[in-house]
Short mmCIF file of C-alpha atoms in Angstrom, two decimals:
data_model
loop_
_atom_site.label_atom_id
_atom_site.label_comp_id
_atom_site.label_asym_id
_atom_site.label_seq_id
_atom_site.Cartn_x
_atom_site.Cartn_y
_atom_site.Cartn_z
CA MET A 1 -23.32 102.41 158.87
CA GLU A 2 -23.99 98.77 156.97
CA CYS A 3 -25.87 96.30 155.07
CA ALA A 4 -25.37 92.62 155.43
CA PHE A 5 -28.72 90.06 154.30
CA ALA A 6 -28.52 86.34 154.06
CA ILE A 7 -30.45 83.12 152.26
CA THR A 8 -30.16 79.59 152.82
CA GLY A 9 -31.64 77.35 150.57
CA LYS A 10 -31.22 73.52 149.84
CA ASP A 11 -27.82 72.90 149.67
CA PHE A 12 -26.89 76.30 149.99
CA VAL A 13 -26.24 79.51 151.87
CA LEU A 14 -25.68 83.20 149.78
CA ILE A 15 -24.15 86.00 151.85
CA ALA A 16 -24.84 89.64 150.60
CA SER A 17 -22.88 92.52 152.72
CA ASP A 18 -22.48 96.09 151.07
CA MET A 19 -19.23 96.98 150.96
CA SER A 20 -18.87 100.23 151.47
CA ALA A 21 -16.38 102.16 154.50
CA GLY A 22 -16.67 105.50 156.08
CA ARG A 23 -17.32 107.65 159.30
CA SER A 24 -20.51 110.04 159.78
CA ILE A 25 -21.99 111.09 156.71
CA ILE A 26 -18.29 110.81 154.47
CA GLN A 27 -17.67 108.17 152.41
CA MET A 28 -14.05 106.43 152.50
CA LYS A 29 -14.41 103.60 149.82
CA SER A 30 -16.96 101.62 148.27
CA ASN A 31 -15.31 98.30 147.78
CA GLU A 32 -14.25 97.28 151.67
CA ASN A 33 -15.15 93.88 151.22
CA LYS A 34 -16.85 92.20 154.47
CA ILE A 35 -17.58 88.71 154.03
CA THR A 36 -14.42 86.84 155.03
CA PRO A 37 -14.01 82.33 154.87
CA VAL A 38 -13.29 80.98 158.46
CA GLY A 39 -13.40 77.96 157.01
CA PRO A 40 -13.21 75.33 153.63
CA ASN A 41 -17.21 76.07 154.18
CA LEU A 42 -17.92 78.55 155.98
CA ALA A 43 -18.30 82.08 155.78
CA MET A 44 -18.75 85.01 158.16
CA ALA A 45 -20.34 88.88 157.04
CA CYS A 46 -19.17 90.95 160.09
CA GLY A 47 -20.28 94.76 160.31
CA GLY A 48 -20.55 97.30 163.50
CA GLU A 49 -17.25 99.62 165.12
CA PRO A 50 -14.82 99.07 161.46
CA GLY A 51 -11.81 98.63 163.43
CA ASP A 52 -13.26 95.82 165.64
CA THR A 53 -14.68 94.27 162.19
CA SER A 54 -11.66 93.85 160.64
CA ARG A 55 -10.03 92.41 163.75
CA PHE A 56 -12.93 90.02 164.80
CA ALA A 57 -12.71 88.46 161.61
CA ASP A 58 -9.07 87.66 162.03
CA TYR A 59 -9.97 86.25 165.07
CA VAL A 60 -11.98 83.85 164.77
CA ASP A 61 -10.86 83.09 161.10
CA ARG A 62 -7.13 82.44 162.78
CA ASN A 63 -9.10 80.65 165.54
CA LEU A 64 -10.89 78.02 163.18
CA ARG A 65 -8.10 77.38 160.89
CA LEU A 66 -5.87 76.18 164.17
CA TYR A 67 -8.97 73.99 165.14
CA HIS A 68 -8.69 72.25 162.04
CA ILE A 69 -5.10 72.20 162.09
CA ARG A 70 -5.00 70.65 165.13
CA ASN A 71 -7.36 68.14 164.46
CA ASN A 72 -7.24 67.25 161.23
CA PHE A 73 -11.27 68.44 160.05
CA PRO A 74 -13.33 71.79 160.49
CA LEU A 75 -15.29 72.78 163.30
CA PRO A 76 -18.86 71.61 161.72
CA PRO A 77 -21.21 75.34 161.45
CA PRO A 78 -23.33 74.28 164.42
CA SER A 79 -20.37 74.80 167.12
CA ALA A 80 -18.80 77.01 164.80
CA ALA A 81 -21.25 79.18 165.84
CA SER A 82 -21.82 78.23 169.55
CA TRP A 83 -18.11 79.17 169.47
CA VAL A 84 -18.37 82.83 167.91
CA ARG A 85 -21.10 83.07 169.80
CA ARG A 86 -19.08 82.64 173.26
CA ILE A 87 -16.29 84.60 171.84
CA LEU A 88 -19.07 87.64 171.56
CA ALA A 89 -20.48 87.15 174.56
CA GLU A 90 -17.57 86.89 177.24
CA SER A 91 -15.84 89.83 174.94
CA ILE A 92 -19.06 91.85 176.07
CA ARG A 93 -18.34 91.53 179.48
CA SER A 94 -14.68 92.52 179.23
CA ARG A 95 -12.78 95.86 179.38
CA SER A 96 -12.98 96.02 175.53
CA PRO A 97 -15.38 94.75 173.70
CA TYR A 98 -16.12 93.48 169.98
CA ALA A 99 -18.93 96.17 168.58
CA VAL A 100 -19.70 93.43 165.44
CA ASN A 101 -22.65 91.93 164.19
CA VAL A 102 -22.84 89.00 163.33
CA LEU A 103 -24.01 86.42 159.94
CA LEU A 104 -22.42 83.41 160.33
CA GLY A 105 -23.34 80.86 156.85
CA GLY A 106 -21.62 78.02 156.28
CA PHE A 107 -22.55 74.26 155.04
CA ASP A 108 -22.10 71.31 156.84
CA THR A 109 -20.42 68.60 155.33
CA THR A 110 -21.68 65.30 157.43
CA THR A 111 -24.81 66.13 157.55
CA SER A 112 -24.96 67.65 154.13
CA LYS A 113 -26.96 70.55 155.59
CA PRO A 114 -26.74 74.46 154.87
CA HIS A 115 -26.92 76.78 158.44
CA LEU A 116 -27.30 80.37 159.04
CA TYR A 117 -26.93 81.98 162.32
CA TRP A 118 -27.75 85.47 163.60
CA LEU A 119 -25.15 86.96 165.97
CA ASP A 120 -25.62 90.33 168.10
CA TYR A 121 -22.51 91.74 170.15
CA LEU A 122 -24.98 91.42 172.85
CA GLY A 123 -24.02 87.52 171.99
CA THR A 124 -27.52 87.22 171.04
CA LYS A 125 -27.92 83.96 168.54
CA ALA A 126 -30.44 82.58 166.33
CA ASP A 127 -30.31 80.12 163.78
CA ILE A 128 -32.60 81.02 160.84
CA PRO A 129 -33.53 80.25 157.33
CA TYR A 130 -33.15 84.19 156.65
CA ALA A 131 -31.50 87.40 158.36
CA ALA A 132 -30.43 90.96 157.62
CA GLN A 133 -28.15 92.72 160.08
CA GLY A 134 -27.49 96.86 160.11
CA VAL A 135 -30.30 98.97 157.71
CA GLY A 136 -30.86 96.94 155.53
CA MET A 137 -33.17 94.82 158.85
CA TYR A 138 -35.43 97.46 158.31
CA VAL A 139 -36.63 96.93 154.68
CA THR A 140 -35.18 93.62 153.55
CA LEU A 141 -36.67 91.45 156.02
CA SER A 142 -40.09 91.43 154.76
CA THR A 143 -39.34 90.99 151.66
CA MET A 144 -37.32 88.25 152.01
CA ASP A 145 -40.91 87.09 154.10
CA LYS A 146 -42.36 87.11 150.81
CA TRP A 147 -40.40 85.63 148.72
CA TRP A 148 -38.17 82.83 150.41
CA TYR A 149 -39.96 79.47 151.26
CA GLU A 150 -38.03 76.22 152.10
CA ASN A 151 -35.47 74.10 150.04
CA ILE A 152 -35.35 76.67 147.68
CA GLU A 153 -33.09 76.51 144.67
CA ARG A 154 -29.75 78.47 143.58
CA ARG A 155 -31.49 81.00 141.05
CA GLU A 156 -34.50 81.62 142.69
CA ALA A 157 -33.13 82.05 146.13
CA LEU A 158 -30.33 84.69 143.95
CA ASP A 159 -33.71 86.19 142.67
CA VAL A 160 -34.38 86.97 145.94
CA LEU A 161 -30.85 88.04 146.91
CA ASN A 162 -31.38 90.80 144.10
CA LYS A 163 -35.27 91.95 145.17
CA CYS A 164 -33.49 92.82 148.43
CA VAL A 165 -30.52 95.02 147.17
CA ASP A 166 -33.50 96.59 145.19
CA GLU A 167 -35.07 97.16 147.86
CA VAL A 168 -32.74 98.77 149.93
CA LYS A 169 -31.37 100.71 146.85
CA LYS A 170 -35.25 102.24 147.27
CA ARG A 171 -35.74 102.87 150.64
CA VAL A 172 -32.24 103.13 152.46
CA THR A 173 -30.88 106.99 151.75
CA ILE A 174 -27.43 105.41 151.42
CA LYS A 175 -25.94 104.53 147.99
CA PHE A 176 -24.65 100.92 148.85
CA ASP A 177 -22.82 98.34 146.33
CA PHE A 178 -22.86 94.86 147.35
CA ASN A 179 -20.61 91.81 147.30
CA CYS A 180 -21.90 87.95 147.39
CA VAL A 181 -20.26 85.07 148.29
CA LEU A 182 -22.59 81.25 148.02
CA ILE A 183 -21.59 78.68 150.50
CA ASP A 184 -22.06 75.32 149.38
CA LYS A 185 -20.98 71.41 149.46
CA ASP A 186 -17.76 72.16 147.48
CA GLY A 187 -16.80 75.34 149.17
CA VAL A 188 -16.81 79.29 149.17
CA HIS A 189 -17.24 81.09 145.65
CA SER A 190 -17.85 84.89 145.47
CA LEU A 191 -21.26 85.27 143.09
CA ASP A 192 -20.53 88.89 140.84
CA LEU A 193 -24.18 90.35 141.62
CA LYS A 194 -23.49 92.26 138.48
CA SER A 195 -22.94 90.14 136.30
CA GLN A 196 -26.90 88.08 134.08
CA ASP A 197 -26.26 84.58 135.33
CA PRO A 198 -23.38 84.43 138.57
CA ILE A 199 -25.05 80.52 138.71
CA ALA A 200 -23.52 80.14 136.02
CA GLU A 201 -20.40 81.67 135.96
CA LEU A 202 -19.89 79.30 139.52
CA GLU A 203 -21.01 76.20 137.58
CA ALA A 204 -19.12 76.34 135.30
CA LYS A 205 -15.83 77.37 137.66
CA VAL A 206 -16.18 75.08 139.83
CA ALA A 207 -16.79 72.32 136.79
CA ALA A 208 -13.43 73.33 135.82
CA MET A 209 -11.76 73.01 138.60
CA LYS A 210 -12.90 69.83 139.49
CA PRO A 211 -11.21 67.05 138.35
CA SER A 212 -7.69 68.23 138.97
CA ASP A 213 -7.63 70.59 141.89
CA PRO A 214 -9.45 69.96 144.45
CA GLU A 215 -10.27 73.15 147.32
CA PRO A 216 -7.54 73.90 149.32
CA ILE A 217 -8.11 71.81 152.55
CA ILE A 218 -7.20 74.90 155.08
CA PRO A 219 -8.22 77.83 153.74
CA SER A 220 -5.69 81.20 153.40
CA SER A 221 -7.20 83.60 154.07
CA ASP A 222 -6.06 86.08 151.58
CA ALA A 223 -6.35 83.05 148.84
CA PRO A 224 -9.81 82.38 147.86
CA ALA A 225 -13.21 83.04 147.17
CA ILE A 226 -13.33 86.72 147.38
CA ALA A 227 -11.18 88.93 145.60
CA ALA A 228 -12.18 92.79 147.06
CA ALA A 229 -15.03 93.71 144.21
CA MET B 1 20.73 60.59 197.79
CA ALA B 2 17.43 59.44 197.94
CA ARG B 3 15.67 62.84 195.50
CA ARG B 4 18.12 61.14 193.10
CA TYR B 5 16.39 59.00 191.89
CA ASP B 6 12.62 60.60 193.46
CA SER B 7 13.05 63.30 191.09
CA ARG B 8 14.22 61.51 188.07
CA THR B 9 11.81 58.71 187.81
CA THR B 10 10.91 58.90 184.00
CA ILE B 11 14.45 59.59 182.83
CA PHE B 12 15.86 57.26 180.08
CA SER B 13 17.67 53.91 181.31
CA PRO B 14 21.12 53.27 179.42
CA GLU B 15 19.44 51.29 176.86
CA GLY B 16 17.14 54.01 176.08
CA ARG B 17 14.19 52.98 177.52
CA LEU B 18 11.46 54.24 180.58
CA TYR B 19 11.31 51.69 183.51
CA GLN B 20 8.41 53.39 184.83
CA VAL B 21 6.72 53.35 181.80
CA GLU B 22 7.26 49.34 181.53
CA TYR B 23 6.43 49.10 184.67
CA ALA B 24 3.16 50.58 184.64
CA MET B 25 2.43 48.80 181.75
CA GLU B 26 3.28 45.22 183.82
CA ALA B 27 0.82 46.98 186.48
CA ILE B 28 -1.77 47.01 183.70
CA SER B 29 -1.31 43.26 182.00
CA HIS B 30 -2.19 41.91 185.76
CA ALA B 31 -5.10 43.65 185.74
CA GLY B 32 -9.12 43.16 184.86
CA THR B 33 -9.27 42.16 180.88
CA VAL B 34 -11.34 44.75 178.70
CA LEU B 35 -12.54 44.17 175.09
CA ALA B 36 -14.21 45.42 172.90
CA VAL B 37 -15.37 44.78 168.79
CA LEU B 38 -16.55 47.04 166.86
CA SER B 39 -19.33 46.71 164.50
CA LYS B 40 -20.90 49.35 161.59
CA GLU B 41 -23.77 48.84 163.85
CA GLY B 42 -22.48 49.24 166.52
CA ILE B 43 -19.73 48.09 169.54
CA ALA B 44 -20.16 45.69 172.31
CA ILE B 45 -17.47 46.55 175.47
CA ALA B 46 -16.44 43.60 178.17
CA ALA B 47 -14.68 44.02 181.18
CA GLU B 48 -13.31 41.15 183.90
CA LYS B 49 -14.44 41.99 187.42
CA LYS B 50 -11.51 40.84 189.35
CA VAL B 51 -13.41 39.50 193.01
CA THR B 52 -11.80 40.32 195.54
CA GLY B 53 -13.38 38.15 198.31
CA LYS B 54 -16.93 37.47 199.98
CA LEU B 55 -16.43 39.80 202.53
CA LEU B 56 -16.72 43.45 200.51
CA ASP B 57 -19.48 44.62 200.87
CA LEU B 58 -20.84 46.07 197.42
CA SER B 59 -24.65 46.63 197.98
CA LEU B 60 -23.94 50.40 198.07
CA ALA B 61 -20.54 50.23 196.14
CA PRO B 62 -21.03 50.92 191.90
CA GLY B 63 -21.40 47.33 189.84
CA GLY B 64 -24.21 46.86 192.54
CA GLU B 65 -27.85 46.23 191.59
CA GLY B 66 -28.40 49.11 190.76
CA MET B 67 -26.11 50.03 188.06
CA GLY B 68 -26.92 50.37 184.59
CA GLY B 69 -28.85 51.30 182.57
CA GLU B 70 -29.70 53.22 178.66
CA GLY B 71 -29.03 56.48 177.43
CA ALA B 72 -29.98 58.87 180.45
CA GLU B 73 -30.49 56.38 182.41
CA ALA B 74 -26.30 55.20 181.96
CA TRP B 75 -25.80 58.08 183.71
CA MET B 76 -27.72 57.79 186.90
CA GLY B 77 -27.31 53.95 187.25
CA GLY B 78 -23.62 54.51 186.34
CA GLY B 79 -20.97 51.44 185.52
CA GLY B 80 -19.43 50.07 187.75
CA GLU B 81 -16.19 49.43 188.41
CA LYS B 82 -14.30 49.03 185.17
CA ILE B 83 -16.75 50.72 182.47
CA PHE B 84 -17.79 54.31 182.76
CA LEU B 85 -19.55 56.75 180.59
CA LEU B 86 -17.08 59.27 179.84
CA ASN B 87 -19.59 61.59 177.57
CA ASN B 88 -23.04 60.38 176.12
CA ASN B 89 -21.62 58.63 172.60
CA ILE B 90 -18.39 57.38 174.64
CA LEU B 91 -17.93 54.68 176.85
CA ALA B 92 -14.62 53.55 178.61
CA GLY B 93 -13.20 50.23 179.95
CA LEU B 94 -10.48 50.75 181.64
CA ALA B 95 -7.80 48.06 183.34
CA GLY B 96 -5.19 49.31 185.80
CA ILE B 97 -4.73 51.24 189.04
CA THR B 98 -8.84 52.11 190.08
CA SER B 99 -7.64 55.01 192.06
CA ASP B 100 -5.73 56.36 188.77
CA ALA B 101 -8.83 55.49 186.58
CA ASN B 102 -11.06 57.63 188.34
CA SER B 103 -9.09 60.58 188.09
CA LEU B 104 -8.53 60.26 184.77
CA VAL B 105 -11.98 59.46 184.05
CA ASN B 106 -12.79 62.50 186.22
CA PHE B 107 -10.08 64.09 184.15
CA ALA B 108 -12.22 62.49 180.60
CA ARG B 109 -15.43 63.90 181.89
CA ASN B 110 -14.58 67.03 182.50
CA ARG B 111 -12.74 68.11 178.83
CA ALA B 112 -16.02 66.91 177.85
CA GLN B 113 -18.39 69.22 179.29
CA GLN B 114 -15.59 71.93 178.67
CA TYR B 115 -15.80 70.86 175.21
CA LEU B 116 -19.49 70.67 175.29
CA PHE B 117 -19.76 74.23 176.75
CA SER B 118 -17.65 76.06 174.15
CA TYR B 119 -18.76 74.65 170.94
CA ASN B 120 -22.56 72.90 171.67
CA GLU B 121 -22.10 69.65 170.76
CA ASP B 122 -20.92 66.35 171.82
CA ILE B 123 -16.64 66.05 171.44
CA PRO B 124 -15.59 63.90 168.56
CA VAL B 125 -13.95 60.35 170.30
CA GLU B 126 -10.36 60.92 168.82
CA LEU B 127 -10.34 64.50 170.22
CA LEU B 128 -11.34 63.18 173.90
CA VAL B 129 -8.66 59.94 173.71
CA GLN B 130 -5.71 62.85 172.23
CA ARG B 131 -7.31 65.06 175.30
CA LEU B 132 -6.60 62.03 177.76
CA CYS B 133 -2.94 60.61 175.78
CA ASP B 134 -1.46 64.35 176.04
CA MET B 135 -1.99 64.19 180.25
CA LYS B 136 -0.84 60.89 180.59
CA GLN B 137 2.58 61.69 178.16
CA GLY B 138 3.23 64.32 180.28
CA TYR B 139 3.42 61.90 183.60
CA THR B 140 5.94 59.49 181.91
CA GLN B 141 8.19 63.81 180.70
CA PHE B 142 8.07 65.68 183.87
CA GLY B 143 10.38 64.33 186.88
CA GLY B 144 8.96 63.49 190.52
CA LEU B 145 5.13 62.26 189.20
CA ARG B 146 5.22 58.56 188.31
CA PRO B 147 2.85 57.75 185.21
CA PHE B 148 -0.59 56.78 185.16
CA GLY B 149 -1.10 52.76 185.46
CA VAL B 150 -4.64 52.73 183.40
CA SER B 151 -5.16 51.61 179.62
CA LEU B 152 -8.37 52.47 179.03
CA ILE B 153 -10.72 51.38 175.29
CA TYR B 154 -12.61 54.51 174.43
CA ILE B 155 -15.57 53.59 172.00
CA GLY B 156 -17.98 56.05 171.02
CA TRP B 157 -19.85 57.17 167.81
CA ASP B 158 -19.42 61.17 166.53
CA ALA B 159 -20.78 62.49 162.66
CA LEU B 160 -17.62 62.64 161.90
CA TYR B 161 -16.26 59.18 161.32
CA GLY B 162 -19.37 57.25 162.91
CA PHE B 163 -18.44 54.71 165.18
CA GLN B 164 -14.53 53.77 166.95
CA LEU B 165 -12.89 51.97 169.28
CA TYR B 166 -9.49 53.59 170.89
CA GLN B 167 -7.77 51.95 173.49
CA SER B 168 -4.53 54.18 175.37
CA ASP B 169 -1.64 52.51 177.48
CA PRO B 170 0.42 54.64 180.29
CA SER B 171 3.21 55.94 177.20
CA GLY B 172 0.36 58.36 175.87
CA ASN B 173 0.25 56.42 172.58
CA TYR B 174 -3.39 55.59 171.62
CA SER B 175 -4.50 53.63 168.34
CA GLY B 176 -7.41 52.76 166.92
CA TRP B 177 -8.60 49.28 165.90
CA LYS B 178 -11.35 47.03 164.75
CA ALA B 179 -11.09 44.72 168.18
CA THR B 180 -8.98 45.36 170.81
CA CYS B 181 -8.39 43.51 174.51
CA ILE B 182 -6.35 45.24 176.80
CA GLY B 183 -5.19 43.74 180.94
CA ALA B 184 -4.21 40.09 181.79
CA ASN B 185 -3.87 37.96 178.80
CA HIS B 186 -4.62 40.72 175.83
CA SER B 187 -2.28 38.93 173.45
CA SER B 188 -3.61 35.66 173.46
CA ALA B 189 -7.00 37.08 172.73
CA THR B 190 -6.57 39.92 170.79
CA SER B 191 -5.27 36.46 168.46
CA LEU B 192 -8.77 34.71 169.68
CA LEU B 193 -9.90 38.31 168.14
CA LYS B 194 -7.91 37.99 165.08
CA GLN B 195 -8.82 34.74 163.94
CA ASP B 196 -12.66 35.46 164.51
CA TYR B 197 -13.14 39.18 163.64
CA LYS B 198 -15.18 39.51 160.26
CA ASP B 199 -15.51 43.19 158.65
CA ASP B 200 -19.16 42.38 158.00
CA LEU B 201 -19.76 41.46 161.53
CA SER B 202 -23.30 42.69 162.92
CA LEU B 203 -24.13 44.10 166.03
CA GLU B 204 -25.30 41.08 167.39
CA ASP B 205 -21.87 38.89 166.23
CA ALA B 206 -20.00 41.87 167.75
CA LYS B 207 -21.81 41.57 171.61
CA SER B 208 -21.02 37.09 170.84
CA LEU B 209 -17.76 37.85 169.49
CA CYS B 210 -16.41 40.04 173.39
CA LEU B 211 -18.15 37.61 174.92
CA LYS B 212 -16.99 34.23 173.48
CA THR B 213 -13.73 35.45 173.87
CA MET B 214 -14.38 36.93 176.64
CA SER B 215 -15.25 33.85 177.89
CA LYS B 216 -12.30 31.76 176.44
CA THR B 217 -9.46 34.34 178.15
CA MET B 218 -11.23 34.65 182.04
CA ASP B 219 -10.23 31.51 184.30
CA SER B 220 -13.55 30.36 184.93
CA ILE B 221 -15.52 28.44 182.57
CA LYS B 222 -18.85 30.48 183.00
CA LEU B 223 -19.64 34.01 183.09
CA SER B 224 -22.09 35.81 184.77
CA SER B 225 -22.01 39.54 186.33
CA GLU B 226 -20.81 39.38 189.73
CA LYS B 227 -17.60 38.61 187.27
CA LEU B 228 -18.20 40.83 183.90
CA GLU B 229 -19.43 44.12 183.04
CA PHE B 230 -20.74 44.56 180.08
CA ALA B 231 -21.76 47.80 177.43
CA THR B 232 -22.39 48.86 174.19
CA MET B 233 -22.36 51.77 172.11
CA THR B 234 -25.17 52.13 168.99
CA LEU B 235 -27.44 54.96 167.79
CA HIS B 236 -31.09 55.62 168.43
CA PRO B 237 -33.02 53.63 166.68
CA GLU B 238 -35.53 57.22 165.46
CA THR B 239 -33.29 59.81 167.07
CA GLY B 240 -30.11 59.04 164.82
CA GLN B 241 -27.97 59.79 168.44
CA PRO B 242 -25.62 58.33 169.91
CA LEU B 243 -26.90 55.43 172.79
CA ALA B 244 -25.05 54.29 175.33
CA LYS B 245 -26.14 51.29 177.01
CA ILE B 246 -24.79 49.50 180.40
CA TYR B 247 -26.09 46.79 180.80
CA ARG B 248 -27.68 45.75 184.18
CA PRO B 249 -26.65 42.85 185.66
CA SER B 250 -30.10 40.86 185.11
CA GLU B 251 -29.59 42.23 181.31
CA LEU B 252 -25.92 40.77 181.43
CA ASP B 253 -26.88 36.83 182.48
CA GLU B 254 -29.48 37.46 180.27
CA LEU B 255 -27.29 37.39 177.72
CA LEU B 256 -25.04 35.35 178.58
CA ARG B 257 -27.83 32.75 178.67
CA THR B 258 -28.83 33.15 174.75
CA LEU B 259 -25.43 32.66 174.33
CA GLU B 260 -25.27 30.23 175.84
CA LEU B 261 -22.12 31.04 178.30
CA GLY B 262 -23.00 31.18 181.50
CA GLY B 263 -25.56 33.74 183.31
CA THR B 264 -26.34 31.92 186.20
CA LYS B 265 -24.85 31.99 189.86
CA GLU B 266 -21.85 29.18 190.39
CA GLU B 267 -23.41 27.80 193.84
CA GLN B 268 -26.21 27.31 191.07
CA ILE B 269 -24.19 25.67 188.18
CA GLY B 270 -22.88 23.70 190.58
CA VAL B 271 -26.23 22.24 191.59
CA GLY B 272 -27.38 22.10 187.70
CA GLU B 273 -24.42 20.25 187.25
CA GLY B 274 -24.35 17.56 190.37
CA THR B 275 -27.61 16.52 188.93
CA GLY B 276 -26.90 16.18 185.02
CA GLY B 277 -28.25 18.60 184.10
CA GLY B 278 -25.07 18.38 181.79
CA GLY B 279 -23.59 21.68 180.39
CA GLY B 280 -25.73 22.34 178.03
CA GLY B 281 -26.85 26.72 178.46
CA GLU B 282 -30.76 24.95 178.11
CA GLY B 283 -30.08 23.34 181.50
CA ASN B 284 -29.24 27.09 182.56
CA VAL B 285 -31.69 28.73 181.58
CA ALA B 286 -34.12 26.49 183.10
CA MET B 287 -32.67 26.44 186.28
CA SER B 288 -32.72 30.65 186.78
CA THR B 289 -35.41 31.86 185.86
#
């Protein structure tokens, strides 16, 4: 039982995902991070079979990092999405398929464009401006249909995202907590949805770190962006 | 007894050299010259065809009349004997043993398609160069096989680094250049390029520098499509996508005439000179039409 959604804007992608972990009607954890950074400017929200999701996220992360190390540049988001889709398509035809659904968002630093891909465990890939996965699909797509527009700015996009979160809280029986990342040219940043102005906090953080220490070229899976809430 | 040598073609000599690799490079320095010049607007590559003899029937062979074209047509028309399209964004000029070269071209095309299959994007230029060089290096190390007797010049474009020009040799080394040359007379051609290369060349300048240097390096005074292959890599003016152009014989001759480097059939040059037309380019234009 999961819920994730993502929105692209002018020069960024927002991804939000629920943080619940459990089986059947029992919730065992409400702060499980389901969004993994899989590149300097690429992150993935994984939903589906709980064990598969973390293993799949790890597999993608490490393979993309290997590509980065071998070739001295990260795989751009469109190529990464094609590759992830291929893995899922091969997986569904194997003895032990990954049962995962993915929202892959990234910022292409070569073309300066944000990208968002919706992928499911069957190996479907769709390149779309906003997307939802899991139970959230039924209630948030219409919200995004109404409020999203092209080249939307960060604060406005975050408003749309919060509207989606509210909609889920209003309409879905299960209680979810959400965490959120923003991906732009500077990297993958976590946003605190509960704070007053997360974008201002992010801007301050980026401004503070920019002159002295640029983002590490190769992201380490445990260090940046997302600390489990 | 012979086994001792056969299986050890690529071991170090007591002086610390790999003779087989050096011999392969020696073989290449007798092959037809290939020369390329990089500019910000695109890359030009020219290759010398060694004319084998009058009786050789080239009418159906690659490099015949149907050769060349632009974009998708470059695939249809194909290259000649020396210049090949490896992928939509990469052209290569080869110097060395033709049969080895064919096998490398096939390998490169396969790798480029594999990349496209995995990532749905054209392979970055340096990555393809690396793939080929990994393969070439393998043959300098494992016994019983000889190295590839081929040097390549790669010209290409990718979104990451734009236009790029690389050269690789039988040892598996590769390097990036602004202008470079392989094959016969490569050292004299390189020093000519060193003199004349400027950083702010336009594509037209690059084409002209490429062909002018070629004409100084080759034995014959007048160039023509019979002895030369020529191609460019540019960006499509509308789509911004890489555009390979392999010149058709007629297009190359026209270019050579505008640069006053030849572009006429050899007999005609003889007639032109004989009738007092002089060596001037304009005389030749008149002759060929």
